DNA sequence: TGAGTTATTTGGACAATATCCAAGTTACAC
DNA sequence: GTGTAACTTGGATATTGTCCAAATAACTCA
C-alpha cells in the first residue's frame, strides 16, 4: 500500500484514494477478478467508488505493473494483485482461471523470434480442461470465475 | 471454401451460408478483424448477414480451427483466416496486431510446466511498440518500467 | 429427385463491458 | 498555506457479446 503509493509517485503519478483502494481490494480478495467484482467488493466494504473510477484505477495500475491483467477471452478481463510475472490457464468448460508460474518470472520471458519492434511483455494463455472438469465429465458448462 | 465445407461436415456440422460467407470474408480481407468489421465487409459486398449470425459463425469456425481468435485485450476480439497456428504482437501505442510465427506451428506449442489439467492450446500475446511507432516517437506513456 | 428431420439461422431485445466528457475535487510542490 | 495540474466523479453513451423462439435450409435416405 505505502509501497504502491511510492511506486506511483516514482512514476510521476499521484497516490489517490481510488488507486490505493483498488489495489487493497485486489490484495484482500486474492485471485482473479473482474472490474465489477472489484467494484462490488469495495461497495460491500465501505469504500464505494464509481465504477468508472475502478476502471481508471485498474488501467493505471496495470500499466504500472502493480496489478496484472489477463485477457482470457470474450467477456470481462480479469485482474489480480501481482507479486511476480506469471501466466494463466483457462478452463474451457468452467471458465476458471488459474496461475501458471513463469520460469523466468520477469517480463518479457519470451522473445518473438522475429523483428516486430520492441517487445516488453509476453503473456501466455493456456487453454484446456481443468482437473475438476475432467473428473466431473459431461455437465456444468456455464461456470463463472470462482471467488 | 469447398475445403472448409468438407471440414465442417467431417466434424458433423453443416456447411451453411453464414459459415462459408464469414470464412470467405476473412480470407478476402486478410489480416486481423473484429466481428463487426467482418459484418461490415459482408454488407458492403452484397452478402449481408445479421450480426448474430456473424458471431455464431465465428465461434463455430474458431472451435473448428478454420479461423483463429486472438484475445488482444479489452475491446473486440480479432479473428483471421488461419493456415497455421501462430502468435500475435500488439502495439501498445497504435493497437496494430501482427503475426508472430510459432516455431512449433501446432497446438499446444508450450506446456504449462505444472499440472493444471489437460492443456490443448497455448496462445502468446507479445506487447510492445511496433517499428512504425518507434520511428515516430511521441511522448513516452508514463510509468512503464523499462526492461 | 423429393420429402422428412433437425441443425442452424434470423432478428429483436437485452445484458455486459468499457469509454467519453466536463465539472468538481484533491494530491502534491513550493 | 496556497496554487495548479492531475485526477476523480457521475451520467450518458458507445461497444461488444448473448439469449430466445420462430422460420429456414442443409443434409439424409428412400
PDB file of N, CA, C and O in Angstrom, chain A residues 84-87 100-111 122:
ATOM      1  N   UNK A  84       4.682 -11.457  -8.791  1.00  0.00           N
ATOM      2  CA  UNK A  84       5.647 -11.778  -9.844  1.00  0.00           C
ATOM      3  C   UNK A  84       4.899 -12.096 -11.131  1.00  0.00           C
ATOM      4  O   UNK A  84       3.741 -12.509 -11.111  1.00  0.00           O
ATOM      5  N   UNK A  85       5.584 -11.898 -12.191  1.00  0.00           N
ATOM      6  CA  UNK A  85       5.013 -12.153 -13.508  1.00  0.00           C
ATOM      7  C   UNK A  85       4.718 -13.637 -13.681  1.00  0.00           C
ATOM      8  O   UNK A  85       5.520 -14.496 -13.340  1.00  0.00           O
ATOM      9  N   UNK A  86       3.552 -13.939 -14.222  1.00  0.00           N
ATOM     10  CA  UNK A  86       3.208 -15.335 -14.463  1.00  0.00           C
ATOM     11  C   UNK A  86       2.152 -15.416 -15.551  1.00  0.00           C
ATOM     12  O   UNK A  86       1.708 -14.405 -16.071  1.00  0.00           O
ATOM     13  N   UNK A  87       1.743 -16.634 -15.877  1.00  0.00           N
ATOM     14  CA  UNK A  87       0.794 -16.827 -16.964  1.00  0.00           C
ATOM     15  C   UNK A  87      -0.500 -17.424 -16.442  1.00  0.00           C
ATOM     16  O   UNK A  87      -0.676 -17.572 -15.241  1.00  0.00           O
ATOM     17  N   UNK A 100      -0.215 -19.987 -13.813  1.00  0.00           N
ATOM     18  CA  UNK A 100       0.834 -20.892 -14.271  1.00  0.00           C
ATOM     19  C   UNK A 100       2.144 -20.135 -14.079  1.00  0.00           C
ATOM     20  O   UNK A 100       2.345 -19.086 -14.698  1.00  0.00           O
ATOM     21  N   UNK A 101       2.969 -20.638 -13.204  1.00  0.00           N
ATOM     22  CA  UNK A 101       4.156 -19.861 -12.881  1.00  0.00           C
ATOM     23  C   UNK A 101       5.063 -19.752 -14.095  1.00  0.00           C
ATOM     24  O   UNK A 101       5.131 -20.649 -14.928  1.00  0.00           O
ATOM     25  N   UNK A 102       5.725 -18.622 -14.178  1.00  0.00           N
ATOM     26  CA  UNK A 102       6.619 -18.352 -15.296  1.00  0.00           C
ATOM     27  C   UNK A 102       8.026 -18.721 -14.872  1.00  0.00           C
ATOM     28  O   UNK A 102       8.489 -18.320 -13.809  1.00  0.00           O
ATOM     29  N   UNK A 103       8.679 -19.501 -15.699  1.00  0.00           N
ATOM     30  CA  UNK A 103      10.021 -19.947 -15.328  1.00  0.00           C
ATOM     31  C   UNK A 103      10.963 -18.764 -15.168  1.00  0.00           C
ATOM     32  O   UNK A 103      11.842 -18.766 -14.317  1.00  0.00           O
ATOM     33  N   UNK A 104      10.758 -17.756 -16.000  1.00  0.00           N
ATOM     34  CA  UNK A 104      11.635 -16.595 -15.932  1.00  0.00           C
ATOM     35  C   UNK A 104      11.201 -15.662 -14.802  1.00  0.00           C
ATOM     36  O   UNK A 104      12.015 -15.175 -14.027  1.00  0.00           O
ATOM     37  N   UNK A 105       9.914 -15.423 -14.707  1.00  0.00           N
ATOM     38  CA  UNK A 105       9.395 -14.601 -13.617  1.00  0.00           C
ATOM     39  C   UNK A 105       9.499 -13.108 -13.852  1.00  0.00           C
ATOM     40  O   UNK A 105       9.120 -12.312 -13.014  1.00  0.00           O
ATOM     41  N   UNK A 106      10.004 -12.706 -14.989  1.00  0.00           N
ATOM     42  CA  UNK A 106      10.095 -11.283 -15.304  1.00  0.00           C
ATOM     43  C   UNK A 106       9.714 -11.068 -16.754  1.00  0.00           C
ATOM     44  O   UNK A 106       9.711 -12.005 -17.550  1.00  0.00           O
ATOM     45  N   UNK A 107       9.369  -9.850 -17.094  1.00  0.00           N
ATOM     46  CA  UNK A 107       8.959  -9.553 -18.457  1.00  0.00           C
ATOM     47  C   UNK A 107      10.131  -9.003 -19.267  1.00  0.00           C
ATOM     48  O   UNK A 107      10.916  -8.247 -18.738  1.00  0.00           O
ATOM     49  N   UNK A 108      10.227  -9.312 -20.537  1.00  0.00           N
ATOM     50  CA  UNK A 108       9.474 -10.353 -21.235  1.00  0.00           C
ATOM     51  C   UNK A 108      10.186 -11.700 -21.104  1.00  0.00           C
ATOM     52  O   UNK A 108      11.400 -11.758 -21.184  1.00  0.00           O
ATOM     53  N   UNK A 109       9.410 -12.741 -20.924  1.00  0.00           N
ATOM     54  CA  UNK A 109      10.000 -14.046 -20.665  1.00  0.00           C
ATOM     55  C   UNK A 109      10.177 -14.836 -21.961  1.00  0.00           C
ATOM     56  O   UNK A 109      10.805 -15.879 -21.978  1.00  0.00           O
ATOM     57  N   UNK A 110       9.585 -14.344 -23.027  1.00  0.00           N
ATOM     58  CA  UNK A 110       9.772 -14.965 -24.341  1.00  0.00           C
ATOM     59  C   UNK A 110      10.128 -13.861 -25.316  1.00  0.00           C
ATOM     60  O   UNK A 110       9.740 -12.713 -25.130  1.00  0.00           O
ATOM     61  N   UNK A 111      10.836 -14.207 -26.335  1.00  0.00           N
ATOM     62  CA  UNK A 111      11.076 -13.229 -27.387  1.00  0.00           C
ATOM     63  C   UNK A 111      10.350 -13.683 -28.637  1.00  0.00           C
ATOM     64  O   UNK A 111      10.011 -14.855 -28.785  1.00  0.00           O
ATOM     65  N   UNK A 122       5.409 -10.728 -22.741  1.00  0.00           N
ATOM     66  CA  UNK A 122       4.886 -11.890 -23.461  1.00  0.00           C
ATOM     67  C   UNK A 122       3.957 -12.626 -22.514  1.00  0.00           C
ATOM     68  O   UNK A 122       4.386 -13.205 -21.526  1.00  0.00           O
TER      69      UNK A 122
END
